[in-house]
PDB file of C-alpha atoms and ligand atoms in Angstrom:
ATOM      1  CA  MET A  30      10.904 -60.257  57.784  1.00  0.00           C
ATOM      2  CA  SER A  31      10.667 -57.662  55.091  1.00  0.00           C
ATOM      3  CA  ALA A  32      13.678 -57.157  53.202  1.00  0.00           C
ATOM      4  CA  VAL A  33      12.100 -53.778  51.858  1.00  0.00           C
ATOM      5  CA  THR A  34       8.938 -51.618  53.044  1.00  0.00           C
ATOM      6  CA  LEU A  35       8.085 -48.412  51.026  1.00  0.00           C
ATOM      7  CA  SER A  36       5.727 -46.069  52.673  1.00  0.00           C
ATOM      8  CA  GLY A  37       4.828 -43.203  50.777  1.00  0.00           C
ATOM      9  CA  LEU A  38       8.141 -43.209  49.056  1.00  0.00           C
ATOM     10  CA  SER A  39       8.459 -40.609  46.314  1.00  0.00           C
ATOM     11  CA  VAL A  40      11.558 -38.819  44.358  1.00  0.00           C
ATOM     12  CA  THR A  41      11.309 -35.257  43.014  1.00  0.00           C
ATOM     13  CA  ILE A  42      13.842 -34.190  40.590  1.00  0.00           C
ATOM     14  CA  ASP A  43      14.067 -30.731  39.522  1.00  0.00           C
ATOM     15  CA  GLY A  44      10.614 -30.026  40.522  1.00  0.00           C
ATOM     16  CA  HIS A  45       9.223 -32.975  38.877  1.00  0.00           C
ATOM     17  CA  GLU A  46       7.734 -35.816  41.151  1.00  0.00           C
ATOM     18  CA  ILE A  47       9.368 -38.784  38.941  1.00  0.00           C
ATOM     19  CA  LEU A  48       8.445 -41.377  41.371  1.00  0.00           C
ATOM     20  CA  ARG A  49       4.688 -40.585  42.960  1.00  0.00           C
ATOM     21  CA  PRO A  50       4.415 -41.750  46.622  1.00  0.00           C
ATOM     22  CA  THR A  51       4.475 -45.406  46.478  1.00  0.00           C
ATOM     23  CA  ASP A  52       3.684 -48.306  48.926  1.00  0.00           C
ATOM     24  CA  LEU A  53       5.783 -51.515  48.495  1.00  0.00           C
ATOM     25  CA  THR A  54       6.863 -54.355  50.483  1.00  0.00           C
ATOM     26  CA  VAL A  55       9.189 -57.251  49.495  1.00  0.00           C
ATOM     27  CA  GLU A  56       9.509 -60.056  51.797  1.00  0.00           C
ATOM     28  CA  SER A  57      12.478 -61.677  52.667  1.00  0.00           C
ATOM     29  CA  GLY A  58      13.286 -64.642  49.846  1.00  0.00           C
ATOM     30  CA  GLU A  59      11.055 -63.066  47.431  1.00  0.00           C
ATOM     31  CA  TRP A  60      11.690 -61.981  43.942  1.00  0.00           C
ATOM     32  CA  VAL A  61       9.949 -59.195  42.820  1.00  0.00           C
ATOM     33  CA  THR A  62      10.156 -57.791  39.315  1.00  0.00           C
ATOM     34  CA  VAL A  63       9.114 -53.851  38.495  1.00  0.00           C
ATOM     35  CA  ILE A  64       7.976 -53.511  34.644  1.00  0.00           C
ATOM     36  CA  GLY A  65       6.497 -50.411  33.144  1.00  0.00           C
ATOM     37  CA  PRO A  66       7.166 -48.543  29.789  1.00  0.00           C
ATOM     38  CA  ASN A  67      10.534 -46.441  29.325  1.00  0.00           C
ATOM     39  CA  GLY A  68      10.603 -43.628  31.296  1.00  0.00           C
ATOM     40  CA  ALA A  69       8.001 -44.838  34.024  1.00  0.00           C
ATOM     41  CA  GLY A  70      10.448 -44.699  36.951  1.00  0.00           C
ATOM     42  CA  LYS A  71      11.925 -48.162  37.463  1.00  0.00           C
ATOM     43  CA  SER A  72      15.292 -47.384  37.634  1.00  0.00           C
ATOM     44  CA  THR A  73      14.558 -44.276  39.980  1.00  0.00           C
ATOM     45  CA  LEU A  74      12.713 -46.687  42.308  1.00  0.00           C
ATOM     46  CA  LEU A  75      15.732 -48.977  42.527  1.00  0.00           C
ATOM     47  CA  ARG A  76      18.034 -46.234  43.130  1.00  0.00           C
ATOM     48  CA  ALA A  77      15.827 -45.041  45.845  1.00  0.00           C
ATOM     49  CA  VAL A  78      16.217 -48.283  47.795  1.00  0.00           C
ATOM     50  CA  GLY A  79      19.828 -48.214  46.746  1.00  0.00           C
ATOM     51  CA  GLY A  80      20.294 -45.071  48.731  1.00  0.00           C
ATOM     52  CA  LEU A  81      21.306 -43.512  45.437  1.00  0.00           C
ATOM     53  CA  VAL A  82      18.849 -40.743  45.257  1.00  0.00           C
ATOM     54  CA  ARG A  83      17.237 -38.341  47.391  1.00  0.00           C
ATOM     55  CA  TYR A  84      13.561 -39.518  48.332  1.00  0.00           C
ATOM     56  CA  ALA A  85      10.765 -38.454  50.739  1.00  0.00           C
ATOM     57  CA  GLY A  86       8.576 -40.747  52.858  1.00  0.00           C
ATOM     58  CA  ALA A  87       9.899 -43.756  54.760  1.00  0.00           C
ATOM     59  CA  MET A  88      11.693 -47.057  53.760  1.00  0.00           C
ATOM     60  CA  THR A  89      12.747 -50.152  56.025  1.00  0.00           C
ATOM     61  CA  LEU A  90      15.431 -52.495  55.213  1.00  0.00           C
ATOM     62  CA  PHE A  91      15.285 -55.596  56.913  1.00  0.00           C
ATOM     63  CA  ASP A  92      12.994 -53.961  59.358  1.00  0.00           C
ATOM     64  CA  ARG A  93      15.497 -51.604  60.179  1.00  0.00           C
ATOM     65  CA  PRO A  94      14.574 -47.732  59.321  1.00  0.00           C
ATOM     66  CA  ALA A  95      16.884 -46.827  56.314  1.00  0.00           C
ATOM     67  CA  ALA A  96      17.398 -43.532  56.796  1.00  0.00           C
ATOM     68  CA  GLY A  97      19.462 -44.209  59.982  1.00  0.00           C
ATOM     69  CA  LEU A  98      21.699 -46.645  58.052  1.00  0.00           C
ATOM     70  CA  LYS A  99      25.347 -45.427  57.495  1.00  0.00           C
ATOM     71  CA  ARG A 100      26.730 -46.279  53.782  1.00  0.00           C
ATOM     72  CA  ARG A 101      28.541 -49.095  54.862  1.00  0.00           C
ATOM     73  CA  ASP A 102      25.614 -50.740  56.909  1.00  0.00           C
ATOM     74  CA  ARG A 103      23.460 -50.235  53.964  1.00  0.00           C
ATOM     75  CA  ALA A 104      26.353 -51.700  51.262  1.00  0.00           C
ATOM     76  CA  ARG A 105      26.268 -54.882  53.915  1.00  0.00           C
ATOM     77  CA  LEU A 106      22.443 -55.328  53.196  1.00  0.00           C
ATOM     78  CA  LEU A 107      22.003 -54.503  49.588  1.00  0.00           C
ATOM     79  CA  ALA A 108      24.027 -54.529  46.486  1.00  0.00           C
ATOM     80  CA  THR A 109      23.060 -52.772  43.298  1.00  0.00           C
ATOM     81  CA  VAL A 110      23.809 -53.983  39.698  1.00  0.00           C
ATOM     82  CA  PRO A 111      22.830 -50.459  37.678  1.00  0.00           C
ATOM     83  CA  GLN A 112      21.344 -50.889  34.351  1.00  0.00           C
ATOM     84  CA  THR A 113      24.938 -49.467  32.901  1.00  0.00           C
ATOM     85  CA  PRO A 114      27.560 -49.756  35.308  1.00  0.00           C
ATOM     86  CA  ALA A 115      30.924 -47.679  34.931  1.00  0.00           C
ATOM     87  CA  VAL A 116      33.548 -49.934  33.760  1.00  0.00           C
ATOM     88  CA  PRO A 117      36.819 -48.653  34.863  1.00  0.00           C
ATOM     89  CA  PRO A 118      39.200 -48.747  31.862  1.00  0.00           C
ATOM     90  CA  GLY A 119      41.966 -51.452  32.085  1.00  0.00           C
ATOM     91  CA  MET A 120      40.604 -52.790  35.242  1.00  0.00           C
ATOM     92  CA  ALA A 121      40.972 -56.656  35.662  1.00  0.00           C
ATOM     93  CA  VAL A 122      38.165 -58.950  36.627  1.00  0.00           C
ATOM     94  CA  LEU A 123      39.413 -59.730  40.038  1.00  0.00           C
ATOM     95  CA  ASP A 124      40.056 -55.867  40.968  1.00  0.00           C
ATOM     96  CA  TYR A 125      36.605 -55.055  40.001  1.00  0.00           C
ATOM     97  CA  VAL A 126      35.058 -58.087  42.012  1.00  0.00           C
ATOM     98  CA  LEU A 127      37.166 -56.967  45.040  1.00  0.00           C
ATOM     99  CA  LEU A 128      35.668 -53.512  44.965  1.00  0.00           C
ATOM    100  CA  GLY A 129      32.280 -55.244  46.136  1.00  0.00           C
ATOM    101  CA  ARG A 130      34.571 -55.843  49.363  1.00  0.00           C
ATOM    102  CA  THR A 131      34.806 -52.195  49.995  1.00  0.00           C
ATOM    103  CA  PRO A 132      32.410 -52.135  52.791  1.00  0.00           C
ATOM    104  CA  TYR A 133      34.450 -54.417  54.820  1.00  0.00           C
ATOM    105  CA  ILE A 134      37.947 -52.791  54.189  1.00  0.00           C
ATOM    106  CA  PRO A 135      38.769 -50.418  56.989  1.00  0.00           C
ATOM    107  CA  PRO A 136      39.222 -46.679  55.531  1.00  0.00           C
ATOM    108  CA  LEU A 137      43.035 -46.295  54.125  1.00  0.00           C
ATOM    109  CA  GLY A 138      43.298 -50.286  54.766  1.00  0.00           C
ATOM    110  CA  ARG A 139      43.843 -53.084  52.433  1.00  0.00           C
ATOM    111  CA  GLU A 140      41.963 -56.178  51.603  1.00  0.00           C
ATOM    112  CA  SER A 141      42.605 -58.917  53.650  1.00  0.00           C
ATOM    113  CA  PRO A 142      43.012 -62.533  53.044  1.00  0.00           C
ATOM    114  CA  ALA A 143      39.520 -63.075  53.851  1.00  0.00           C
ATOM    115  CA  ASP A 144      38.237 -60.927  51.520  1.00  0.00           C
ATOM    116  CA  LEU A 145      40.588 -62.165  48.605  1.00  0.00           C
ATOM    117  CA  ALA A 146      38.773 -65.662  49.681  1.00  0.00           C
ATOM    118  CA  ALA A 147      35.586 -64.287  49.475  1.00  0.00           C
ATOM    119  CA  VAL A 148      36.220 -63.115  45.911  1.00  0.00           C
ATOM    120  CA  GLU A 149      37.484 -66.244  44.927  1.00  0.00           C
ATOM    121  CA  ALA A 150      34.938 -68.237  46.187  1.00  0.00           C
ATOM    122  CA  VAL A 151      32.460 -66.048  44.092  1.00  0.00           C
ATOM    123  CA  LEU A 152      34.464 -66.206  41.037  1.00  0.00           C
ATOM    124  CA  ALA A 153      34.555 -70.106  41.370  1.00  0.00           C
ATOM    125  CA  ARG A 154      30.604 -70.185  42.087  1.00  0.00           C
ATOM    126  CA  LEU A 155      30.061 -67.788  38.796  1.00  0.00           C
ATOM    127  CA  ASP A 156      32.497 -69.884  36.584  1.00  0.00           C
ATOM    128  CA  LEU A 157      34.875 -66.949  36.360  1.00  0.00           C
ATOM    129  CA  ALA A 158      37.660 -68.399  38.055  1.00  0.00           C
ATOM    130  CA  GLY A 159      39.477 -68.476  34.762  1.00  0.00           C
ATOM    131  CA  PHE A 160      38.880 -64.688  34.010  1.00  0.00           C
ATOM    132  CA  ALA A 161      40.281 -63.091  37.245  1.00  0.00           C
ATOM    133  CA  GLY A 162      43.204 -61.749  35.346  1.00  0.00           C
ATOM    134  CA  ARG A 163      41.405 -60.706  32.088  1.00  0.00           C
ATOM    135  CA  ARG A 164      40.625 -57.121  31.164  1.00  0.00           C
ATOM    136  CA  LEU A 165      37.011 -55.982  31.744  1.00  0.00           C
ATOM    137  CA  GLU A 166      36.580 -54.700  28.097  1.00  0.00           C
ATOM    138  CA  SER A 167      37.848 -57.660  26.678  1.00  0.00           C
ATOM    139  CA  LEU A 168      34.784 -59.881  28.107  1.00  0.00           C
ATOM    140  CA  SER A 169      31.733 -60.449  26.387  1.00  0.00           C
ATOM    141  CA  GLY A 170      28.363 -59.177  27.106  1.00  0.00           C
ATOM    142  CA  GLY A 171      27.250 -62.254  29.000  1.00  0.00           C
ATOM    143  CA  GLU A 172      30.553 -62.942  30.585  1.00  0.00           C
ATOM    144  CA  ARG A 173      30.882 -59.076  32.002  1.00  0.00           C
ATOM    145  CA  GLN A 174      27.163 -59.420  33.290  1.00  0.00           C
ATOM    146  CA  ARG A 175      28.307 -62.272  35.208  1.00  0.00           C
ATOM    147  CA  VAL A 176      31.196 -60.292  36.456  1.00  0.00           C
ATOM    148  CA  PHE A 177      28.771 -57.423  37.615  1.00  0.00           C
ATOM    149  CA  LEU A 178      26.536 -60.095  39.185  1.00  0.00           C
ATOM    150  CA  ALA A 179      29.952 -61.254  41.278  1.00  0.00           C
ATOM    151  CA  ARG A 180      30.939 -57.980  42.248  1.00  0.00           C
ATOM    152  CA  ALA A 181      27.328 -57.784  44.147  1.00  0.00           C
ATOM    153  CA  LEU A 182      27.492 -61.112  45.169  1.00  0.00           C
ATOM    154  CA  ALA A 183      31.308 -60.656  46.770  1.00  0.00           C
ATOM    155  CA  GLN A 184      29.748 -57.515  48.740  1.00  0.00           C
ATOM    156  CA  GLY A 185      27.921 -60.133  50.670  1.00  0.00           C
ATOM    157  CA  ALA A 186      24.476 -58.488  50.953  1.00  0.00           C
ATOM    158  CA  THR A 187      21.270 -60.455  51.037  1.00  0.00           C
ATOM    159  CA  LEU A 188      19.458 -58.375  48.840  1.00  0.00           C
ATOM    160  CA  LEU A 189      20.195 -57.734  45.219  1.00  0.00           C
ATOM    161  CA  LEU A 190      18.900 -54.593  43.113  1.00  0.00           C
ATOM    162  CA  LEU A 191      19.219 -55.480  39.500  1.00  0.00           C
ATOM    163  CA  ASP A 192      18.448 -53.237  36.836  1.00  0.00           C
ATOM    164  CA  GLU A 193      17.619 -54.901  33.667  1.00  0.00           C
ATOM    165  CA  PRO A 194      20.334 -57.668  34.085  1.00  0.00           C
ATOM    166  CA  THR A 195      19.964 -59.166  30.793  1.00  0.00           C
ATOM    167  CA  THR A 196      18.841 -56.414  28.505  1.00  0.00           C
ATOM    168  CA  ALA A 197      22.272 -56.861  26.464  1.00  0.00           C
ATOM    169  CA  LEU A 198      22.120 -60.474  26.346  1.00  0.00           C
ATOM    170  CA  ASP A 199      21.059 -63.035  23.960  1.00  0.00           C
ATOM    171  CA  ILE A 200      18.284 -65.291  25.025  1.00  0.00           C
ATOM    172  CA  GLY A 201      20.582 -67.807  26.026  1.00  0.00           C
ATOM    173  CA  HIS A 202      22.526 -65.732  28.121  1.00  0.00           C
ATOM    174  CA  GLN A 203      19.670 -64.265  29.479  1.00  0.00           C
ATOM    175  CA  GLN A 204      18.425 -67.497  30.853  1.00  0.00           C
ATOM    176  CA  ASP A 205      21.907 -68.404  32.056  1.00  0.00           C
ATOM    177  CA  VAL A 206      21.963 -65.251  34.477  1.00  0.00           C
ATOM    178  CA  LEU A 207      18.244 -65.220  35.292  1.00  0.00           C
ATOM    179  CA  GLU A 208      18.710 -69.184  36.411  1.00  0.00           C
ATOM    180  CA  LEU A 209      22.041 -68.522  38.436  1.00  0.00           C
ATOM    181  CA  VAL A 210      20.165 -65.586  40.215  1.00  0.00           C
ATOM    182  CA  ASP A 211      17.532 -67.816  41.235  1.00  0.00           C
ATOM    183  CA  GLN A 212      19.754 -70.574  42.163  1.00  0.00           C
ATOM    184  CA  LEU A 213      21.635 -68.158  44.459  1.00  0.00           C
ATOM    185  CA  ARG A 214      18.516 -66.987  45.691  1.00  0.00           C
ATOM    186  CA  ARG A 215      17.467 -70.743  46.786  1.00  0.00           C
ATOM    187  CA  ASP A 216      20.958 -71.556  47.963  1.00  0.00           C
ATOM    188  CA  ARG A 217      21.743 -68.161  50.114  1.00  0.00           C
ATOM    189  CA  GLY A 218      18.371 -67.213  50.778  1.00  0.00           C
ATOM    190  CA  LEU A 219      18.732 -64.056  48.949  1.00  0.00           C
ATOM    191  CA  THR A 220      15.919 -61.119  47.842  1.00  0.00           C
ATOM    192  CA  VAL A 221      15.622 -60.122  44.583  1.00  0.00           C
ATOM    193  CA  LEU A 222      14.378 -56.739  43.464  1.00  0.00           C
ATOM    194  CA  SER A 223      14.736 -56.470  39.506  1.00  0.00           C
ATOM    195  CA  THR A 224      13.595 -54.409  36.933  1.00  0.00           C
ATOM    196  CA  MET A 225      13.069 -56.230  33.362  1.00  0.00           C
ATOM    197  CA  HIS A 226      12.070 -55.521  29.703  1.00  0.00           C
ATOM    198  CA  ASP A 227      11.217 -58.730  28.338  1.00  0.00           C
ATOM    199  CA  LEU A 228       7.719 -59.480  30.113  1.00  0.00           C
ATOM    200  CA  SER A 229       7.677 -63.160  29.261  1.00  0.00           C
ATOM    201  CA  ILE A 230      11.322 -63.981  31.037  1.00  0.00           C
ATOM    202  CA  ALA A 231      10.245 -61.378  33.746  1.00  0.00           C
ATOM    203  CA  GLY A 232       7.065 -63.451  34.537  1.00  0.00           C
ATOM    204  CA  GLU A 233       8.923 -66.738  34.637  1.00  0.00           C
ATOM    205  CA  TYR A 234      11.146 -65.844  37.334  1.00  0.00           C
ATOM    206  CA  ALA A 235       8.965 -63.601  39.472  1.00  0.00           C
ATOM    207  CA  ASP A 236       7.088 -64.232  42.537  1.00  0.00           C
ATOM    208  CA  ARG A 237       5.259 -60.904  42.191  1.00  0.00           C
ATOM    209  CA  MET A 238       5.354 -58.155  39.925  1.00  0.00           C
ATOM    210  CA  VAL A 239       4.694 -54.347  40.063  1.00  0.00           C
ATOM    211  CA  LEU A 240       3.610 -52.330  37.029  1.00  0.00           C
ATOM    212  CA  LEU A 241       4.863 -48.953  36.940  1.00  0.00           C
ATOM    213  CA  ALA A 242       3.506 -45.994  34.738  1.00  0.00           C
ATOM    214  CA  GLN A 243       4.209 -42.431  34.686  1.00  0.00           C
ATOM    215  CA  GLY A 244       5.807 -42.841  38.591  1.00  0.00           C
ATOM    216  CA  ARG A 245       2.674 -44.545  39.649  1.00  0.00           C
ATOM    217  CA  VAL A 246       2.173 -48.404  40.898  1.00  0.00           C
ATOM    218  CA  VAL A 247      -0.746 -49.207  38.533  1.00  0.00           C
ATOM    219  CA  ALA A 248      -1.023 -52.952  39.331  1.00  0.00           C
ATOM    220  CA  THR A 249       0.696 -55.696  41.623  1.00  0.00           C
ATOM    221  CA  GLY A 250       0.390 -59.116  42.039  1.00  0.00           C
ATOM    222  CA  PRO A 251       1.504 -62.360  40.794  1.00  0.00           C
ATOM    223  CA  PRO A 252       2.543 -62.453  36.970  1.00  0.00           C
ATOM    224  CA  ARG A 253      -0.728 -63.647  35.784  1.00  0.00           C
ATOM    225  CA  ALA A 254      -2.608 -60.918  37.400  1.00  0.00           C
ATOM    226  CA  VAL A 255      -0.224 -58.306  36.060  1.00  0.00           C
ATOM    227  CA  LEU A 256       0.496 -59.520  32.592  1.00  0.00           C
ATOM    228  CA  THR A 257      -2.750 -59.133  31.094  1.00  0.00           C
ATOM    229  CA  GLU A 258      -3.705 -57.796  27.602  1.00  0.00           C
ATOM    230  CA  ALA A 259      -5.750 -54.938  29.137  1.00  0.00           C
ATOM    231  CA  LEU A 260      -3.095 -53.784  31.282  1.00  0.00           C
ATOM    232  CA  LEU A 261      -0.212 -54.087  28.810  1.00  0.00           C
ATOM    233  CA  GLY A 262      -2.572 -52.450  26.371  1.00  0.00           C
ATOM    234  CA  GLU A 263      -3.232 -49.528  28.431  1.00  0.00           C
ATOM    235  CA  HIS A 264      -0.131 -48.776  29.973  1.00  0.00           C
ATOM    236  CA  TYR A 265       2.574 -49.580  27.001  1.00  0.00           C
ATOM    237  CA  ARG A 266       0.253 -48.806  24.354  1.00  0.00           C
ATOM    238  CA  ALA A 267       1.274 -52.265  23.152  1.00  0.00           C
ATOM    239  CA  ARG A 268      -1.198 -54.961  21.189  1.00  0.00           C
ATOM    240  CA  VAL A 269      -0.243 -57.887  22.627  1.00  0.00           C
ATOM    241  CA  ARG A 270      -1.801 -61.634  23.060  1.00  0.00           C
ATOM    242  CA  VAL A 271      -1.078 -63.171  26.337  1.00  0.00           C
ATOM    243  CA  LEU A 272      -0.668 -67.228  26.012  1.00  0.00           C
ATOM    244  CA  ASP A 273      -0.488 -69.494  28.877  1.00  0.00           C
ATOM    245  CA  GLY A 274       2.794 -70.706  29.472  1.00  0.00           C
ATOM    246  CA  ALA A 275       4.003 -73.813  31.787  1.00  0.00           C
ATOM    247  CA  GLN A 276       5.717 -71.264  34.074  1.00  0.00           C
ATOM    248  CA  GLY A 277       3.874 -68.192  33.380  1.00  0.00           C
ATOM    249  CA  PRO A 278       1.994 -66.123  31.069  1.00  0.00           C
ATOM    250  CA  LEU A 279       3.724 -65.510  27.462  1.00  0.00           C
ATOM    251  CA  VAL A 280       3.516 -62.104  26.045  1.00  0.00           C
ATOM    252  CA  VAL A 281       3.223 -62.203  22.130  1.00  0.00           C
ATOM    253  CA  PRO A 282       3.537 -58.790  20.479  1.00  0.00           C
ATOM    254  CA  ILE A 283       0.866 -58.799  17.475  1.00  0.00           C
ATOM    255  CA  ARG A 284       1.245 -56.624  14.416  1.00  0.00           C
ATOM    256  CA  PRO A 285      -1.790 -54.771  13.610  1.00  0.00           C
ATOM    257  CA  SER A 286      -3.566 -56.371  10.451  1.00  0.00           C
TER     258      SER A 286
HETATM  259  P1  LIG B 327      12.656 -45.922  33.845  1.00  0.00           P
HETATM  260  O1  LIG B 327      13.769 -46.817  34.359  1.00  0.00           O
HETATM  261  O2  LIG B 327      11.402 -46.746  34.160  1.00  0.00           O
HETATM  262  O3  LIG B 327      12.899 -46.306  32.080  1.00  0.00           O
HETATM  263  P2  LIG B 327      13.555 -44.043  34.971  1.00  0.00           P
HETATM  264  O4  LIG B 327      13.563 -44.328  36.423  1.00  0.00           O
HETATM  265  O5  LIG B 327      15.104 -44.119  34.491  1.00  0.00           O
HETATM  266  O6  LIG B 327      12.635 -44.571  34.003  1.00  0.00           O
HETATM  267  O7  LIG B 327      13.296 -42.282  34.644  1.00  0.00           O
HETATM  268  C1  LIG B 327      11.861 -41.918  35.029  1.00  0.00           C
HETATM  269  C2  LIG B 327      11.672 -40.713  34.777  1.00  0.00           C
HETATM  270  O8  LIG B 327      12.541 -39.473  35.356  1.00  0.00           O
HETATM  271  C3  LIG B 327      12.468 -40.170  33.066  1.00  0.00           C
HETATM  272  O9  LIG B 327      11.058 -39.212  32.398  1.00  0.00           O
HETATM  273  C4  LIG B 327      13.325 -39.584  32.985  1.00  0.00           C
HETATM  274  O10 LIG B 327      13.829 -38.759  32.262  1.00  0.00           O
HETATM  275  C5  LIG B 327      13.417 -38.911  34.476  1.00  0.00           C
HETATM  276  N1  LIG B 327      14.777 -38.763  35.279  1.00  0.00           N
HETATM  277  C6  LIG B 327      15.495 -39.785  35.773  1.00  0.00           C
HETATM  278  N2  LIG B 327      16.687 -39.108  36.081  1.00  0.00           N
HETATM  279  C7  LIG B 327      16.506 -38.047  36.319  1.00  0.00           C
HETATM  280  C8  LIG B 327      17.430 -36.944  36.530  1.00  0.00           C
HETATM  281  N3  LIG B 327      18.529 -37.119  37.103  1.00  0.00           N
HETATM  282  N4  LIG B 327      17.090 -35.725  36.064  1.00  0.00           N
HETATM  283  C9  LIG B 327      15.908 -35.685  35.260  1.00  0.00           C
HETATM  284  N5  LIG B 327      15.259 -36.388  35.232  1.00  0.00           N
HETATM  285  C10 LIG B 327      15.300 -37.436  35.397  1.00  0.00           C
HETATM  286 MG1  LIG B 328      15.643 -47.826  34.029  1.00  0.00          MG
END
């Protein structure tokens, strides 16, 4: 089964075609990472898949036409962790993660014991049980990132859309978060569509990468096919060496001599 198929999907904002007509398939269980320079359209692509921005063209989610899905149905299929989630001031971790259960709570209803149990299970899984009563603002960047992930998981969706999930984190916390996502992917059969800036780390985790430049897919394939000196030089205007790493290519910036 395909988790996502895009056929000629494009996004136009204020008369500018920010995402050119794009074809992309993400198979169920796959981890696909979109890379590309600032402003390439990575977040826009994820927002389109998440139903957060208007698009033209066709999309299916788990082989169902996305156009026919109600908001609640879509929220049960996919969960988005945006690049900079809005954090309601004063909100406790438990209440924030409980927001992930919204698609299961009837209008004007309250959360059920099953919703609370689902949230508690996710908090325990992400080592956040001790943080349930803490205010979100009081957490460190790495802890907060785990809470954003917890909210997405509490939503019970099997497709995770992660927009630069590790950009604010130090290298150790980056690895923690990505290992966790990968483990959840294996345990729960999740599909992951992410964007990432750190190319070496992106290549270590992705099954497949998509290089976007100026709203267009310019390369797609396994990390070794996309993380090349030629492609990165052309589309990022970057001077890099690509070395052979055990888990994938390692991209090293080189200062011009
Ligand atoms: P990326 O995530 O790759 O850095 P984005 O998808 O955020 O890029 O943005 C792609 C381009 O679209 C950028 O030039 C950005 O300024 C523009 N853009 C994104 N959202 C809007 C918007 N709501 N209104 C106008 N321009 C936008
Ligand atoms: Mg972005």
